[in-house]
Amino acid sequence: MTSLRLGYLYGLGAYLLWGFFPLYFKLLRPAGPLEILAHRVVWSVAFVALLLVALRNVGFLRSLLRRPRTLAGIGAAATLIAVNWFTYIYGVNSDRVVETALGYFINPLVVVLLGVLVLRERLRPAQWSALGVGALAVAVLTVDYGRLPYLALILAFSFGGYSLVKKRLGLPAAEGLFVESAVLSLPALGYLGWLAATGDAAFGHVSAGHTALLVLAGALTAIPLLLFAGAANRLPLTALGMLQYVAPILQLGCGVLIFHEPMPPARLAGFALVWLALIVFTADAVRQARHTRRLRLDGTVPATAAVATSR
């Protein structure tokens, strides 16, 4: 099997797992969102620690302790991913799967916006057009909901910020996830201890299956991230960008077809505008990648410059 085909399999596996997450998180009720988040953190640490021990790759911790700026960045990434995870769990278990799917549809546009605001990147006209259509979509959905779709916006901005921090840190997937989860593990363990002391914990009090599902949260958090890392190392950015829409499409399908959440005409119009923005955004990214590839083959653009241009 070629490296490219393996990359597509890894990427598809990651996004399929993320796409069906609503079905999994629904099964974790009656545990509350904070309890589910705490278990997700604690069991992620345990799962990735076992993986790193099996791979004999624990020496990186010593080098990290000598890099305070990297540790601060990891703390920021951990905070952002905790906000993202909690918001997603809360959205799914409060019957707002459609709104959570919207968050991951608009996430690519938010990443572009953060590039402008934080990294001072300059956008091409098509990218500005996509952002404008995306802003119009949020306005339409605000009218439909009677409020800002704040769950979607929190998901999009928290994951966009997390992606930005992770890009700057440059840590491998397993090591990064372990340290981020370890940062969150002390408050998570403290909260779980408090729930147990007050008798409010769902863990161990619902059924054996429910307890097993909470424990599996660690593996189900880590596995798609590791698959994604494998895909990112093998696929062009444009291919990876196209695959990222698999997850929110599946999440939207879960919300509408399985959980029967409403999709009135105004909401559908808002989603249609989001999809239009993504079509413009993706078509421009594909065009730019092809242009850069041609220049590189002609020897006009060095390989390093080509990579920078394709972002």
Coordinates of C-alpha atoms in Angstrom, one line a residue:
M1 CA 0.0 0.0 0.0
T2 CA 1.4 3.4 -1.0
S3 CA 2.0 6.1 1.6
L4 CA -0.6 8.3 0.0
R5 CA -3.3 5.7 0.1
L6 CA -2.4 4.9 3.7
G7 CA -2.7 8.7 4.5
Y8 CA -6.2 8.7 3.0
L9 CA -7.2 5.7 5.1
Y10 CA -5.8 7.3 8.3
G11 CA -7.6 10.6 7.6
L12 CA -10.9 9.0 6.7
G13 CA -10.7 6.9 9.9
A14 CA -10.1 9.9 12.0
Y15 CA -12.9 12.0 10.6
L16 CA -15.3 9.0 10.6
L17 CA -14.7 8.5 14.3
W18 CA -15.2 12.3 15.0
G19 CA -18.3 12.3 12.8
F20 CA -20.0 9.6 14.9
F21 CA -19.0 11.1 18.3
P22 CA -22.6 12.4 18.9
L23 CA -23.8 8.8 19.1
Y24 CA -21.1 7.9 21.7
F25 CA -21.6 11.0 23.9
K26 CA -25.4 10.4 24.0
L27 CA -24.7 7.0 25.6
L28 CA -22.8 8.6 28.5
R29 CA -25.8 10.2 30.0
P30 CA -26.9 10.6 32.8
A31 CA -23.3 11.7 33.5
G32 CA -23.1 15.5 33.2
P33 CA -20.8 17.3 30.8
L34 CA -18.2 18.1 33.4
E35 CA -18.0 14.5 34.6
I36 CA -17.7 13.2 31.1
L37 CA -15.0 15.8 30.4
A38 CA -13.1 14.8 33.5
H39 CA -13.2 11.1 32.6
R40 CA -12.1 12.0 29.0
V41 CA -9.1 13.8 30.4
V42 CA -8.1 11.2 33.0
W43 CA -8.4 8.1 30.8
S44 CA -6.6 10.0 27.9
V45 CA -3.6 10.4 30.2
A46 CA -3.7 6.7 31.1
F47 CA -4.1 5.5 27.5
V48 CA -1.4 7.7 26.0
A49 CA 1.0 6.9 28.9
L50 CA 0.6 3.2 28.2
L51 CA 1.2 3.9 24.5
L52 CA 4.3 5.9 25.1
V53 CA 5.7 3.3 27.5
A54 CA 5.1 0.6 24.8
L55 CA 6.9 2.8 22.3
R56 CA 9.7 3.5 24.8
N57 CA 9.3 7.2 24.2
V58 CA 9.1 8.9 27.6
G59 CA 12.4 10.8 27.5
F60 CA 10.8 13.8 25.9
L61 CA 9.4 14.8 29.3
R62 CA 12.8 15.7 30.6
S63 CA 13.5 18.0 27.7
L64 CA 10.1 19.7 28.1
L65 CA 10.8 20.6 31.7
R66 CA 13.7 22.7 30.5
R67 CA 11.5 24.7 28.1
P68 CA 9.2 27.0 30.1
R69 CA 7.8 28.8 27.1
T70 CA 6.8 25.5 25.6
L71 CA 5.2 24.5 28.8
A72 CA 3.2 27.7 28.9
G73 CA 2.1 27.1 25.3
I74 CA 1.0 23.6 26.3
G75 CA -1.0 25.1 29.2
A76 CA -2.8 27.4 26.7
A77 CA -3.5 24.5 24.3
A78 CA -4.9 22.4 27.2
T79 CA -7.2 25.2 28.3
L80 CA -8.5 25.7 24.7
I81 CA -9.1 22.0 24.1
A82 CA -10.8 21.6 27.4
V83 CA -13.2 24.4 26.5
N84 CA -13.8 22.8 23.1
W85 CA -14.4 19.3 24.6
F86 CA -16.8 20.6 27.3
T87 CA -18.8 22.7 24.8
Y88 CA -19.1 19.8 22.4
I89 CA -20.2 17.4 25.1
Y90 CA -22.7 20.0 26.5
G91 CA -24.1 20.6 23.0
V92 CA -24.6 17.0 22.1
N93 CA -26.2 16.1 25.4
S94 CA -28.5 19.2 25.4
D95 CA -29.9 18.1 21.9
R96 CA -28.0 20.7 19.9
V97 CA -26.0 18.4 17.6
V98 CA -26.8 20.5 14.6
E99 CA -25.3 23.6 16.2
T100 CA -22.2 21.7 17.1
A101 CA -21.8 20.5 13.5
L102 CA -22.1 24.1 12.4
G103 CA -19.1 24.9 14.6
Y104 CA -16.9 22.5 12.8
F105 CA -18.2 23.7 9.4
I106 CA -17.1 27.3 10.1
N107 CA -13.9 26.3 11.8
P108 CA -11.8 26.5 8.6
L109 CA -13.0 30.1 8.1
V110 CA -12.1 30.9 11.7
V111 CA -8.6 29.5 11.2
V112 CA -8.2 31.9 8.2
L113 CA -9.5 34.8 10.3
L114 CA -7.1 34.0 13.1
G115 CA -4.3 34.0 10.6
V116 CA -5.2 37.6 9.7
L117 CA -5.7 38.8 13.3
V118 CA -2.8 36.9 15.0
L119 CA -0.2 36.1 12.4
R120 CA -0.9 39.2 10.2
E121 CA -1.3 37.0 7.1
R122 CA -2.6 38.6 3.9
L123 CA -5.6 37.0 2.3
R124 CA -6.4 36.6 -1.3
P125 CA -9.7 38.1 -2.6
A126 CA -11.5 34.7 -2.7
Q127 CA -10.6 34.1 0.9
W128 CA -12.1 37.5 1.9
S129 CA -15.2 36.6 -0.1
A130 CA -15.5 33.3 1.8
L131 CA -15.2 35.1 5.2
G132 CA -17.8 37.6 4.1
V133 CA -20.3 34.8 3.1
G134 CA -19.5 33.0 6.4
A135 CA -20.3 36.2 8.4
L136 CA -23.6 36.5 6.5
A137 CA -24.4 32.9 7.4
V138 CA -23.8 33.6 11.1
A139 CA -26.2 36.6 10.8
V140 CA -28.9 34.5 9.1
L141 CA -28.5 31.8 11.8
T142 CA -28.6 34.4 14.5
V143 CA -32.0 35.5 13.2
D144 CA -33.2 31.9 13.0
Y145 CA -32.1 30.9 16.5
G146 CA -33.1 34.3 18.0
R147 CA -29.6 34.5 19.4
L148 CA -26.0 34.1 18.3
P149 CA -25.2 30.4 17.6
Y150 CA -22.7 30.7 20.5
L151 CA -22.0 27.0 20.9
A152 CA -20.9 26.8 17.2
L153 CA -18.8 30.0 17.6
I154 CA -17.1 28.7 20.8
L155 CA -16.3 25.4 19.2
A156 CA -14.9 27.1 16.1
F157 CA -12.8 29.7 17.9
S158 CA -11.6 27.3 20.6
F159 CA -10.5 24.7 18.1
G160 CA -9.1 27.3 15.8
G161 CA -7.1 28.8 18.7
Y162 CA -5.9 25.3 19.7
S163 CA -4.8 24.6 16.1
L164 CA -2.8 27.9 16.1
V165 CA -1.1 27.1 19.4
K166 CA -0.3 23.5 18.3
K167 CA 1.1 24.7 15.0
R168 CA 3.5 27.0 16.9
L169 CA 4.5 24.3 19.5
G170 CA 5.2 21.6 16.8
L171 CA 4.8 18.7 19.2
P172 CA 4.1 15.1 18.0
A173 CA 0.5 14.0 18.4
A174 CA 0.9 11.4 21.2
E175 CA 3.4 13.4 23.2
G176 CA 1.4 16.6 22.8
L177 CA -1.9 14.9 23.9
F178 CA -0.3 13.3 26.9
V179 CA 1.1 16.6 28.2
E180 CA -2.1 18.5 27.5
S181 CA -4.2 15.9 29.3
A182 CA -1.7 15.7 32.2
V183 CA -2.0 19.5 32.7
L184 CA -5.8 19.0 33.0
S185 CA -5.7 15.8 35.0
L186 CA -5.2 17.3 38.5
P187 CA -8.4 19.4 38.3
A188 CA -10.2 16.5 36.6
L189 CA -9.2 14.1 39.3
G190 CA -10.2 16.7 42.0
Y191 CA -13.6 17.1 40.4
L192 CA -14.2 13.4 40.2
G193 CA -13.1 13.0 43.8
W194 CA -15.6 15.6 44.8
L195 CA -18.4 13.9 42.9
A196 CA -17.6 10.6 44.6
A197 CA -17.5 12.2 48.0
T198 CA -20.9 13.9 47.5
G199 CA -22.5 10.8 46.0
D200 CA -23.3 12.6 42.7
A201 CA -21.0 10.6 40.5
A202 CA -22.6 8.6 37.7
F203 CA -19.4 6.5 37.2
G204 CA -19.9 3.0 38.7
H205 CA -23.6 3.7 39.6
V206 CA -25.5 3.4 36.3
S207 CA -24.4 0.1 34.8
A208 CA -21.3 -1.9 33.9
G209 CA -21.6 -0.9 30.3
H210 CA -21.9 2.8 31.2
T211 CA -18.8 2.6 33.3
A212 CA -16.9 0.9 30.5
L213 CA -18.0 3.6 28.0
L214 CA -16.6 6.3 30.4
V215 CA -13.3 4.4 30.6
L216 CA -13.1 4.1 26.8
A217 CA -13.3 7.9 26.5
G218 CA -9.6 8.0 26.7
A219 CA -8.9 5.7 23.8
L220 CA -11.7 7.3 21.7
T221 CA -10.1 10.7 22.3
A222 CA -6.5 9.6 21.4
I223 CA -7.1 7.2 18.5
P224 CA -8.6 9.7 16.0
L225 CA -5.9 12.3 16.9
L226 CA -3.2 9.7 16.2
L227 CA -4.8 8.7 13.0
F228 CA -5.0 12.4 12.0
A229 CA -1.3 12.8 12.7
G230 CA -0.6 9.9 10.4
A231 CA -2.7 11.4 7.7
A232 CA -1.1 14.9 8.1
N233 CA 2.3 13.4 7.6
R234 CA 1.3 11.7 4.3
L235 CA -1.3 13.9 2.6
P236 CA -1.1 17.3 0.8
L237 CA -2.8 20.1 2.8
T238 CA -5.5 20.4 0.1
A239 CA -6.4 16.7 0.5
L240 CA -6.5 17.0 4.2
G241 CA -8.6 20.1 3.9
M242 CA -11.2 18.3 1.8
L243 CA -11.4 15.4 4.3
Q244 CA -12.1 17.7 7.2
Y245 CA -15.7 18.2 6.0
V246 CA -16.5 14.5 6.5
A247 CA -16.9 14.9 10.3
P248 CA -19.4 17.8 10.4
I249 CA -21.4 16.3 7.6
L250 CA -21.8 13.1 9.6
Q251 CA -22.5 15.1 12.8
L252 CA -25.2 17.0 11.0
G253 CA -26.7 13.8 9.7
C254 CA -26.8 12.4 13.2
G255 CA -28.5 15.5 14.5
V256 CA -31.2 15.7 11.7
L257 CA -31.7 12.0 10.8
I258 CA -31.1 10.1 14.0
F259 CA -31.9 12.6 16.8
H260 CA -34.6 14.4 14.7
E261 CA -33.4 17.9 15.6
P262 CA -35.3 20.7 13.7
M263 CA -34.0 22.1 10.4
P264 CA -36.4 24.9 9.5
P265 CA -35.9 26.7 6.1
A266 CA -34.1 29.7 7.6
R267 CA -31.6 27.4 9.4
L268 CA -31.1 25.5 6.2
A269 CA -30.4 28.8 4.3
G270 CA -27.8 29.7 6.9
F271 CA -26.1 26.3 6.5
A272 CA -26.3 26.7 2.7
L273 CA -24.4 30.0 3.0
V274 CA -21.7 28.3 5.2
W275 CA -21.4 25.5 2.5
L276 CA -21.1 28.2 -0.2
A277 CA -18.3 29.9 1.8
L278 CA -16.5 26.6 2.2
I279 CA -16.8 25.8 -1.6
V280 CA -15.2 29.2 -2.4
F281 CA -12.5 28.7 0.3
T282 CA -11.7 25.1 -0.8
A283 CA -11.7 25.9 -4.6
D284 CA -9.3 28.8 -3.9
A285 CA -7.0 26.5 -1.8
V286 CA -6.9 23.9 -4.5
R287 CA -6.2 26.5 -7.2
Q288 CA -3.4 28.0 -5.2
A289 CA -1.9 24.6 -4.4
R290 CA -1.8 23.7 -8.1
H291 CA -0.3 27.0 -9.0
T292 CA 2.4 26.6 -6.4
R293 CA 3.1 23.0 -7.5
R294 CA 3.6 24.2 -11.1
L295 CA 6.0 27.0 -10.0
R296 CA 7.9 24.5 -7.9
L297 CA 8.2 22.0 -10.8
D298 CA 9.4 24.9 -13.1
G299 CA 12.0 25.8 -10.5
T300 CA 10.5 29.3 -10.0
V301 CA 9.6 28.7 -6.3
P302 CA 11.9 26.9 -3.8
A303 CA 10.3 24.0 -2.0
T304 CA 10.3 25.9 1.4
A305 CA 8.6 28.9 -0.2
A306 CA 6.1 26.6 -1.8
V307 CA 5.1 25.2 1.5
A308 CA 4.6 28.6 3.0
T309 CA 2.5 29.8 0.0
S310 CA 0.2 26.8 0.2
R311 CA -0.9 27.6 3.8

